[in-house]
XYZ file of C-alpha atoms in Angstrom:
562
model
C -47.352 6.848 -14.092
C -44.898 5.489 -16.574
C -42.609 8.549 -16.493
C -39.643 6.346 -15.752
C -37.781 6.070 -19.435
C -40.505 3.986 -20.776
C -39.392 1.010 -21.675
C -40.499 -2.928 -21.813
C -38.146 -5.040 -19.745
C -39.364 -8.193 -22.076
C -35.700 -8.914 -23.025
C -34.124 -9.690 -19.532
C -32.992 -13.076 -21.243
C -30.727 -10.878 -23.103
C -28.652 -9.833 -20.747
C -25.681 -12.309 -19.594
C -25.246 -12.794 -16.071
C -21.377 -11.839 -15.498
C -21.355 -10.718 -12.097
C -20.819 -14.071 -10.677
C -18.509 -15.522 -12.634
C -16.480 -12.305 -12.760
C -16.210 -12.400 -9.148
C -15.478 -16.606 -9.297
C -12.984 -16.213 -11.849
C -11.075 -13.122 -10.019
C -10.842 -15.694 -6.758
C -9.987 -18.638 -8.618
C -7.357 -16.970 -10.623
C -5.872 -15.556 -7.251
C -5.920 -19.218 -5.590
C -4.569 -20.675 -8.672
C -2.159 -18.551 -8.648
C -0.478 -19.167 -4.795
C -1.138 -22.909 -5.433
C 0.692 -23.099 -8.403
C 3.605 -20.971 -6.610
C 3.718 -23.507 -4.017
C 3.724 -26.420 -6.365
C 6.258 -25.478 -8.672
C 8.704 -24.726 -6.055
C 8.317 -28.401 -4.430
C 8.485 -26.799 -0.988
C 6.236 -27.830 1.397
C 4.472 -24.186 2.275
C 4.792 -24.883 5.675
C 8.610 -25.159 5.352
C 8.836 -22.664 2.973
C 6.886 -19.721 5.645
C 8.649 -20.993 8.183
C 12.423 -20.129 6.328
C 10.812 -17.686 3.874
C 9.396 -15.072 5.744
C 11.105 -11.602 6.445
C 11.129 -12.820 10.125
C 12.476 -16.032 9.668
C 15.448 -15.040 7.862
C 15.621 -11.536 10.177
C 16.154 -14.316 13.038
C 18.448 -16.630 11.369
C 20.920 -13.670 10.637
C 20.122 -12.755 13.754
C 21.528 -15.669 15.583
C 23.947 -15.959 12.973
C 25.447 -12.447 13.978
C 25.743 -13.393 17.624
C 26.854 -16.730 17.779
C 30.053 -14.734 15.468
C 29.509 -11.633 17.570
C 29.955 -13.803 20.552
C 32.801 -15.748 19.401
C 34.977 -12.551 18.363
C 33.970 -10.823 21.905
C 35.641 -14.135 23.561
C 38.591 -13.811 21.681
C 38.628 -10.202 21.668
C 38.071 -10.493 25.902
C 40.696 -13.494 26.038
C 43.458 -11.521 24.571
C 42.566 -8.047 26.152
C 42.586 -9.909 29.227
C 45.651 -11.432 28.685
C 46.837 -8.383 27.467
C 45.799 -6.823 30.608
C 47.589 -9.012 32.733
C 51.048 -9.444 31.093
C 51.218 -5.623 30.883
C 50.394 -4.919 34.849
C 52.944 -8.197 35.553
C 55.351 -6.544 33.662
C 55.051 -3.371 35.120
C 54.912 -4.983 38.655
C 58.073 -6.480 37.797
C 59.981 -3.969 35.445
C 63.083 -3.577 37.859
C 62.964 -7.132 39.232
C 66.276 -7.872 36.569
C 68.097 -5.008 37.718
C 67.520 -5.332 41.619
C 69.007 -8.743 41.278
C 72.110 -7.862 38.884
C 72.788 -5.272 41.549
C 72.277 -7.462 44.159
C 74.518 -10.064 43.146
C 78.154 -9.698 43.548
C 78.784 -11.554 40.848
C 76.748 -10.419 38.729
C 77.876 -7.023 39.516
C 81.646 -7.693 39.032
C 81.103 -9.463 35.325
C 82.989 -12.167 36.404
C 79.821 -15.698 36.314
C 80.300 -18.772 37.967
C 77.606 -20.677 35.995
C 77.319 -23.529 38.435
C 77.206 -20.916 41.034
C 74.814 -19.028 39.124
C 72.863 -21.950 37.989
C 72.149 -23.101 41.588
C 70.957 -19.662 42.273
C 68.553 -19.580 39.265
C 67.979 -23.236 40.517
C 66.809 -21.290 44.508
C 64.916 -18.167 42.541
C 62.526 -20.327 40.781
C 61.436 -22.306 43.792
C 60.930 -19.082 45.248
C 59.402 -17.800 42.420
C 57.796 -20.180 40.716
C 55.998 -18.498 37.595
C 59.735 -16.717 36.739
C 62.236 -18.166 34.398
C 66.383 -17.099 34.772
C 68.607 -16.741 31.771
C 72.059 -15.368 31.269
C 72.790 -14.370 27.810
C 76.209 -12.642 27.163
C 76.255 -9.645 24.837
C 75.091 -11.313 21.448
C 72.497 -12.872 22.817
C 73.497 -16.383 23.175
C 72.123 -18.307 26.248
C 75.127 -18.997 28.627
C 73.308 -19.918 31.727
C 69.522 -21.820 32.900
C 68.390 -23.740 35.550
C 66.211 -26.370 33.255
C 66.235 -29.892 32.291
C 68.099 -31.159 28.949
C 66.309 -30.659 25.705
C 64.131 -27.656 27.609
C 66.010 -24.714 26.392
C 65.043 -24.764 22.406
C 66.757 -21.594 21.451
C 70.559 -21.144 21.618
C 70.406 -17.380 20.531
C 67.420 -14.508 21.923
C 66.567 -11.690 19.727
C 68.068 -8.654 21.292
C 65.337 -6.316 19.455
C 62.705 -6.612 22.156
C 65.477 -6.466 24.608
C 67.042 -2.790 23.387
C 63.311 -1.628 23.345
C 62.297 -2.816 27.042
C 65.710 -1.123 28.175
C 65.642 2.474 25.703
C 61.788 2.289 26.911
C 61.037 3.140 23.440
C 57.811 0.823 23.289
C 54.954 0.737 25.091
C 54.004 -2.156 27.825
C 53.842 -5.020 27.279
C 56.843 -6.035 24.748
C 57.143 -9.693 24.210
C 60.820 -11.343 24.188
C 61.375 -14.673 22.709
C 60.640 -17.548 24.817
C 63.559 -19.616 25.031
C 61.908 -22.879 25.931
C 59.784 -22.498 22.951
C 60.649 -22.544 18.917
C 58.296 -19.332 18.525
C 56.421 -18.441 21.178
C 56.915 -14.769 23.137
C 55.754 -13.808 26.736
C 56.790 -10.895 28.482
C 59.972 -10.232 30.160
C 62.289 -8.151 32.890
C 65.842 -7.434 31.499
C 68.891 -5.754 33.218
C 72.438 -5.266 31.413
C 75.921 -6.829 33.345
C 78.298 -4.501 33.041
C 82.232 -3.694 34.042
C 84.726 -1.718 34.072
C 86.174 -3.766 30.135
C 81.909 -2.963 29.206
C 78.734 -4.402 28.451
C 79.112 -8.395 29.991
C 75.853 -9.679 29.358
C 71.974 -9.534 30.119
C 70.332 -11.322 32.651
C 67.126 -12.427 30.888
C 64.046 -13.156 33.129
C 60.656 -14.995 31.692
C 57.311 -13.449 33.845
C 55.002 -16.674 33.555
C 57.300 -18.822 32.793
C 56.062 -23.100 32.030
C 55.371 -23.635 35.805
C 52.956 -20.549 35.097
C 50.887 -21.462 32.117
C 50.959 -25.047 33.687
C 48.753 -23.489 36.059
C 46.520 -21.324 33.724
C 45.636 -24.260 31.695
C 44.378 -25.978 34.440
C 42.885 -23.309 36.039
C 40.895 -22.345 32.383
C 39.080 -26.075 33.158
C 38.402 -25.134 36.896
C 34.748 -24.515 38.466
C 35.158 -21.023 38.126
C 36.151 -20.917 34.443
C 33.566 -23.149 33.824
C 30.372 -20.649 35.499
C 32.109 -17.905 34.206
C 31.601 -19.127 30.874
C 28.016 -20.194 31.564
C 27.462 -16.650 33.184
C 28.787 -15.283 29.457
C 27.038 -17.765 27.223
C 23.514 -16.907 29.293
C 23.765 -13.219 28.883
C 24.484 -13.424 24.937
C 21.130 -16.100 24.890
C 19.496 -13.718 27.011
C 20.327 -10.609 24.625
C 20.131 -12.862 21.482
C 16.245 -13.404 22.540
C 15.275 -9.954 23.763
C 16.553 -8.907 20.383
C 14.179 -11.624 18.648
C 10.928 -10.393 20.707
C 12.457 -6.922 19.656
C 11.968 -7.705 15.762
C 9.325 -9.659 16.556
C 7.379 -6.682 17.586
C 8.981 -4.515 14.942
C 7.619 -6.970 11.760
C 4.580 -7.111 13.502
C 2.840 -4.830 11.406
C 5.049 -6.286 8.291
C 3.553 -9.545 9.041
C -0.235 -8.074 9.012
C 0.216 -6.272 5.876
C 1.713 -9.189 4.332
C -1.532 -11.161 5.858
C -3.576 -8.325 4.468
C -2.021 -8.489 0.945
C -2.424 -12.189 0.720
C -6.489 -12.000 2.029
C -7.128 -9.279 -0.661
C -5.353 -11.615 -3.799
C -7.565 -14.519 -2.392
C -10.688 -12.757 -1.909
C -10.504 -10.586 -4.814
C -13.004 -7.648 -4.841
C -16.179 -9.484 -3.893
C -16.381 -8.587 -0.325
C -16.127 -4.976 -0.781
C -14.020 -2.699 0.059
C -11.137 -3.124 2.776
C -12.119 -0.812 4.910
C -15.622 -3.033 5.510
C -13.955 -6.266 6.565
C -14.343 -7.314 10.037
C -10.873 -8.499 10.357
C -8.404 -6.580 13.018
C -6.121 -6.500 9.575
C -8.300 -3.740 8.021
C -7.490 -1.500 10.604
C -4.373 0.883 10.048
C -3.166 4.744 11.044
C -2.641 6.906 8.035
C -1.201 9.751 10.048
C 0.932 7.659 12.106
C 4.689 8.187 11.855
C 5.429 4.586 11.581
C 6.387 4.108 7.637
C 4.653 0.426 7.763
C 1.582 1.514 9.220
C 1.682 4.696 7.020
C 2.590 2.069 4.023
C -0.895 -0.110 5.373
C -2.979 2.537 5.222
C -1.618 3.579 1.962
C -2.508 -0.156 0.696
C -5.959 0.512 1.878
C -6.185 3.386 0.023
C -5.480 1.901 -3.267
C -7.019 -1.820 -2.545
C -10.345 0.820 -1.670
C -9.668 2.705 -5.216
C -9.304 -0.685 -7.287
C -12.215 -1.897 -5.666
C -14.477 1.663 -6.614
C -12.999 1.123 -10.341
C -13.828 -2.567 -10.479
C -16.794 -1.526 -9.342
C -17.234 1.460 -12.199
C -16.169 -0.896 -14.463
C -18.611 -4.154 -13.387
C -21.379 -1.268 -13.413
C -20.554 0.239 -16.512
C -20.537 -3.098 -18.041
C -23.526 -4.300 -16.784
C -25.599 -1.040 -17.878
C -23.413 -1.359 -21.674
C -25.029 -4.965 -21.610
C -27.922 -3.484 -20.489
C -28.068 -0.786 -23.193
C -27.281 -2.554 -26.146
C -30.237 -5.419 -25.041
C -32.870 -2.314 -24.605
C -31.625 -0.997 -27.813
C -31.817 -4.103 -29.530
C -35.326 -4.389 -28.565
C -36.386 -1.282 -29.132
C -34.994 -0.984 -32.897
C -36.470 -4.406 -33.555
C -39.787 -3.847 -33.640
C -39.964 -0.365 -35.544
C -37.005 -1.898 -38.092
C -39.258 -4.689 -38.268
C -42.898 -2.878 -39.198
C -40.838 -0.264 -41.348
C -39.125 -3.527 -43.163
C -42.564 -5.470 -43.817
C -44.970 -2.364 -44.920
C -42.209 -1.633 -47.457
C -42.339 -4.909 -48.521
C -45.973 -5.227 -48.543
C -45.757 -1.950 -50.419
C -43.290 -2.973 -52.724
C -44.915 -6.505 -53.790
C -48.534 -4.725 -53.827
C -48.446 -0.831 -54.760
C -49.280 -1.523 -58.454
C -52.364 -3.187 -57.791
C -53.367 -1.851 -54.647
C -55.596 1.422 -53.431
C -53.457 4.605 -53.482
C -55.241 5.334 -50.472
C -53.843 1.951 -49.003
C -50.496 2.486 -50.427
C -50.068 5.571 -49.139
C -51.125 4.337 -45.616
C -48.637 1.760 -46.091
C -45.604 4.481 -46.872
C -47.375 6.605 -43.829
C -46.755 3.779 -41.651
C -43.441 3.202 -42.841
C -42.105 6.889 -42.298
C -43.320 6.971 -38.565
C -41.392 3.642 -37.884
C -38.363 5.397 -39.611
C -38.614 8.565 -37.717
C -38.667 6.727 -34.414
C -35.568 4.549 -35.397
C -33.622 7.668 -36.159
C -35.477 9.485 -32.975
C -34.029 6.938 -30.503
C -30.572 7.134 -32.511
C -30.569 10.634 -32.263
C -31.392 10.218 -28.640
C -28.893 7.727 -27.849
C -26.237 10.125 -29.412
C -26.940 12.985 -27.218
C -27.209 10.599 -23.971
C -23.543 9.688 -25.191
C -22.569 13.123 -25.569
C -23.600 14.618 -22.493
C -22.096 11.379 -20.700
C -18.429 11.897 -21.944
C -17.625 14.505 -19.013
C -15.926 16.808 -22.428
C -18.608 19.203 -23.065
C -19.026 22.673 -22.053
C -21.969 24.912 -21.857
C -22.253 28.579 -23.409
C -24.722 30.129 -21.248
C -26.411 33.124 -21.778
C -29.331 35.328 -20.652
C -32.505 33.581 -22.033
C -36.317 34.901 -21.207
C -37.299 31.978 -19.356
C -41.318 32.457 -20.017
C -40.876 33.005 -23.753
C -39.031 29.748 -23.936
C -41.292 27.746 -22.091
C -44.602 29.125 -24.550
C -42.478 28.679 -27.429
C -42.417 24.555 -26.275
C -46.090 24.179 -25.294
C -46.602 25.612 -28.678
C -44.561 22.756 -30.427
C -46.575 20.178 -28.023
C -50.122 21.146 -28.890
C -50.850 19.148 -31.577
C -49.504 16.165 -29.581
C -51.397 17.600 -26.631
C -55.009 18.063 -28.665
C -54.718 14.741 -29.836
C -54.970 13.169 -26.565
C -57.252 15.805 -24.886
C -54.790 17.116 -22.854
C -54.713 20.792 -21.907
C -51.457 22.925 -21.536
C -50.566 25.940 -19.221
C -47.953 28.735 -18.202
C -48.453 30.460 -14.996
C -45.629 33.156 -14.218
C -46.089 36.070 -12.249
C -43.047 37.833 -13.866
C -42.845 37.563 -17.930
C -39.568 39.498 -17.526
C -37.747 36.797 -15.938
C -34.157 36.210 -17.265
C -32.324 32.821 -16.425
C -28.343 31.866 -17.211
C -28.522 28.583 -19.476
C -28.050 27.206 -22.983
C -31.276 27.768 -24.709
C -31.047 24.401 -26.715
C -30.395 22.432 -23.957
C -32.730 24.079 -21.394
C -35.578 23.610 -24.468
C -34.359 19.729 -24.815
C -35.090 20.032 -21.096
C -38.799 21.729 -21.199
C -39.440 19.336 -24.484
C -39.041 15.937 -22.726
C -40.813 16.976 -19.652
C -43.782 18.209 -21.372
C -43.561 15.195 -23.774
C -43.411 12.859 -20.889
C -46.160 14.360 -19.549
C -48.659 14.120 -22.246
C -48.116 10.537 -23.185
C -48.625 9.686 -19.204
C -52.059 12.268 -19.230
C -55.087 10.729 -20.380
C -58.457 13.371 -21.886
C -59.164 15.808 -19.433
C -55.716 15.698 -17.924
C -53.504 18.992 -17.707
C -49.920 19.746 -17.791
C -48.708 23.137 -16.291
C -45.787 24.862 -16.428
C -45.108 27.287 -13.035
C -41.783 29.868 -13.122
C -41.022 31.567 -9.887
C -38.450 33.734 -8.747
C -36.844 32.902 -5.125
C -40.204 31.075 -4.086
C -39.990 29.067 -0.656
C -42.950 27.055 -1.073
C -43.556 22.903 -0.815
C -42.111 22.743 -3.845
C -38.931 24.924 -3.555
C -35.849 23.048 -3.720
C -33.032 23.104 -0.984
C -30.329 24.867 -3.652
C -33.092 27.582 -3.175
C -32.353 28.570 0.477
C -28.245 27.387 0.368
C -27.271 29.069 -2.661
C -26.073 32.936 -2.697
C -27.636 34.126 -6.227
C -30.629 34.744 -6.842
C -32.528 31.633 -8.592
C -35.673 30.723 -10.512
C -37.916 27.485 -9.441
C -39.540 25.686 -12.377
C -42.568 23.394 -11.748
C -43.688 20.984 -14.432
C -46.756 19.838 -13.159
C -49.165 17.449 -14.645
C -52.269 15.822 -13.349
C -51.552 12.134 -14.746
C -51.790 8.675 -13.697
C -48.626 9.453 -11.022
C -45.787 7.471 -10.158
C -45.048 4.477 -7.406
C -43.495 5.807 -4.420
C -40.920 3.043 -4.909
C -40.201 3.551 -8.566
C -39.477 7.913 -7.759
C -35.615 6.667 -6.747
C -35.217 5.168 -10.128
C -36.981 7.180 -13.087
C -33.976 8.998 -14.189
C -32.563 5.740 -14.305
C -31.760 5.075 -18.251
C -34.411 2.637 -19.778
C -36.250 2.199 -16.186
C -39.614 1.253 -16.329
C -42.354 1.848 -13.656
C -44.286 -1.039 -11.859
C -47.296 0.876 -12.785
C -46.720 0.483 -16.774
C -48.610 -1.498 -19.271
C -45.820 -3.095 -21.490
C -46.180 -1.698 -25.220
C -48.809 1.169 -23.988
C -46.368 3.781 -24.051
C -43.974 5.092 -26.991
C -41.290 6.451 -25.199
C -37.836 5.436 -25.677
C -36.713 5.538 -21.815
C -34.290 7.920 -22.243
C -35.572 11.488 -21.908
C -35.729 11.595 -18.111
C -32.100 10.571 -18.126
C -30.898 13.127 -20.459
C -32.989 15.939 -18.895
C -31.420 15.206 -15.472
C -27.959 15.130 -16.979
C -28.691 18.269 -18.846
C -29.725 20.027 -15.870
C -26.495 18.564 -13.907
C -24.728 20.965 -16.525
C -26.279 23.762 -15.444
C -25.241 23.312 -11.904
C -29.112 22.106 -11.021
C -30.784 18.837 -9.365
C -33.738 17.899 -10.327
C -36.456 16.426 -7.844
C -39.849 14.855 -8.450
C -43.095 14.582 -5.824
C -45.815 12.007 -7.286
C -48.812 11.148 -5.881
C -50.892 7.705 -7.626
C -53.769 9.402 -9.391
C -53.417 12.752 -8.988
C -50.433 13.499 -11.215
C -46.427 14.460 -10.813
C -44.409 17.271 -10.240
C -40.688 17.939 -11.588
C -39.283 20.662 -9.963
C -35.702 22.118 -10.629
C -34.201 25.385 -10.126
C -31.932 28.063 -12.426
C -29.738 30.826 -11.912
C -31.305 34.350 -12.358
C -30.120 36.672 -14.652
C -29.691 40.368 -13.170
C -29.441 43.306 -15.926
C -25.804 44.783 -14.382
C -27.144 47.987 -12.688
């Protein structure tokens, strides 16, 4: 039965092909598009991931940071260690000055002996060897050493450090000028010479004195000195790569959606939608708290809504294609009669029959009213497709309507032999709907129905209320109101069990129609069912090949308020 929307498919030529080369073009354009990158840059891409990459560079400033990191600590640990040191050496040795100015008579009286004192300093520093023994009288000046000539580089010692270390009014360690040296400082132990006629002198002592830092040079090149810097260098490698595995694993996800991102620019829309790919890169956690994985799933989301619009958009282009080819074809051929029996008419009608002529006009009028049928039908398809319009419903007697239509049809009806029926068990019957559309919906069922009846066929139109029969629609049982079934029922030629999927399709054609047998202009199904989507209803269809088809949707009963 050809109840599908009637159409002949003879134009298939027509319609371009896009599909492929939409999906080509879309890869090409992506793969153009990185090679080009690449190219222009004159970076080999190898080199250019390799340095390029978030994790790359995330590594290089992370080695960066600890090679400097590393430096400063062994600076920063060299001179709090020597820092360390001097101040526990000088507070080991804070009185050693003063034990030895009161230990020495001569020191003690004010009155020096410099060779005297010089062999002393001479017998303390073998003793001693990291101390250093200066007499300075009361300005500062050096009077007295136990050094070679040319040593001693400073003739006068700044007394500044010197008045701190004895007023205590610094903190450990204070650093006195080094008087074997043009500007170095090390720390010190200072004790005043006084007499009875005053303030003598200072006896001046060095703590790590040349012998000293002899010593601590070559000890910095020792065995030790040498693991200890090994034992140093190996824990700031081993921290330096713990940290890398540590970013490692953090970019890990990074580094997939970056993979991810690059896949979908290759590969376009053509293998469907993320979510479908076999990869281990489609897979992400939307309602995990990480912000990348959370950020992944996110990129699903919207690669998975591009994809449904391309999609949309590749169908709605295909069916515009589609449209404009069935329209062509289906204005051709009236346009084309109505253009040549007005000719013929117009080159003939003086001569001719008026019997003839008339048939000629006749001809010409029906080809005209089914040009401006199928525009009229095209324009309501596009206006019930445009999502904008709104339905005024209102009470309307459901039976009264459906008579009023079989009425219209019986002239159409008698012609073909057809007989036409109402069976309702309640006349009364109120339903909620727009009466125009509901009769646009009763007018291209029963008109489908007629042109797919042959003589002797029927076409019956049942109303129910709440009926739970073979026929009674699902909405029936899961909706709360009460609701009306409608059965249009014909006995026809029946559709294809394959073809029932596809009949509200717009300008679908059954496998069981003869090409040019039929007058419809494909559309009628397609506007009933979106007519009937308005109203909240689905309608179904149960066809059986010979016996005839059955459209079945329900409506919402009206109840008078009580």
């Amino acid at each position: 039965m050809t109840y599908s929307n009637d159409i002949s498919l003879d134009q298939e030529s027509l319609i371009p092909d896009k599909e492929k080369t939409v999906s080509t073009s879309t890869k090409n354009t992506a793969n153009n598009t990185v090679n080009n990158t690449s190219n222009s840059t004159g970076i080999n891409p190898v080199s250019k991931t390799l340095f390029s990459s978030f994790y790359s560079k995330l590594a290089l400033a992370l080695i960066g940071s600890f090679i400097a990191i590393g430096i400063l600590l062994v600076m920063f640990i060299k001179q709090l260690s020597q820092n360390y040191q001097s101040e526990i050496e000088q507070k080991l040795h804070l009185d050693l000055a003063s034990h030895l100015v009161y230990d020495s008579p001569q020191m003690k009286s004010g009155e020096f002996d410099h060779s005297s004192l010089k062999d002393t300093f001479h017998t303390m520093m073998i003793l001693g060897p990291s101390f250093e023994f200066y007499l300075l009288d009361p300005q500062g000046k050096v009077l007295t050493y136990d050094a070679e000539p040319g040593k001693v580089k400073r003739e006068y010692i700044d007394l500044e450090p010197i008045n701190a270390f004895l007023n205590k009014s610094e903190s450990l360690p204070i650093w006195g000028a080094d008087p074997r040296h043009d500007n170095r400082k090390k720390i010190f132990s200072v004790a005043e010479i006084k007499n009875d006629d005053g303030l003598q002198g200072y006896l001046y002592i060095i703590i790590g004195g040349e012998l000293y830092d002899g010593v601590v040079d070559l000890m910095q090149n020792s065995h030790i000195a040498t693991i200890g810097l090994w034992l140093v260098s190996a824990a700031i490698i081993f921290s330096m790569l713990v940290t890398l595995l540590l970013f490692g694993f953090l970019t890990r996800p990074l580094r997939k959606l970056s993979q991810e991102m690059t896949l979908f620019s290759q590969e376009g829309f053509e293998h469907g939608n993320q979510a479908d790919r076999t990869s281990p890169l489609a897979k992400w956690n939307s309602s995990s708290s990480d912000e990348v994985e959370r950020l992944g799933a996110t990129f699903h989301q919207m690669s998975n809504t591009l994809n449904d619009q391309y999609t949309k958009i590749k169908t709605t282009d295909q069916v515009r294609r589609e449209l404009i080819s069935y329209v062509s074809h289906d204005l051709r051929t009236p346009l084309a009669s109505l253009q040549g029996y007005l000719e013929t008419w117009q080159l003939s009608h003086k001569t001719m029959d008026p019997i003839d002529a008339k048939s000629l006009i006749d001809v010409a009028e029906k080809n005209a009213k089914q040009v401006s049928r199928l525009v009229e039908q095209l324009f309501e398809l596009a206006h019930l497709d445009s999502n904008t319009l709104e339905l005024e419903k209102e009470p309307v007697p459901i039976a009264e309507l459906a008579y009023d239509v079989l009425q219209k049809m019986t002239l159409d009806a008698n012609k073909k032999g057809v007989e036409l029926y109402v069976e309702i068990e309640d006349s009364s019957l109120k339903v909620m709907a727009n009466i125009e559309r509901l009769e646009r919906v009763f007018t291209n069922l029963i008109d489908n129905a007629i042109r797919h009846c042959s003589e002797g066929h029927s076409v019956t139109i049942e109303i129910n209320a709440q009926v739970h029969n073979a026929c009674a629609l699902e909405e029936v049982h899961q909706s709360g109101a009460s609701r009306v079934l409608v059965n249009v029922r014909d006995t026809g030629v029946g559709i294809p069990k394959e073809d029932l999927e596809f009949i509200f399709d717009t300008h679908y054609r059954a496998t069981n129609s003869i090409a040019g047998k039929r007058s419809g202009s494909g559309l009628g199904l397609a506007i009933t069912r979106r007519v009937l989507d308005l109203h909240g209803s689905q309608i179904q269809v149960e066809s059986t090949l010979g016996e005839g088809t059955c459209f079945m949707f329900c409506l919402e009963q009206y109840k008078v308020p009580s």
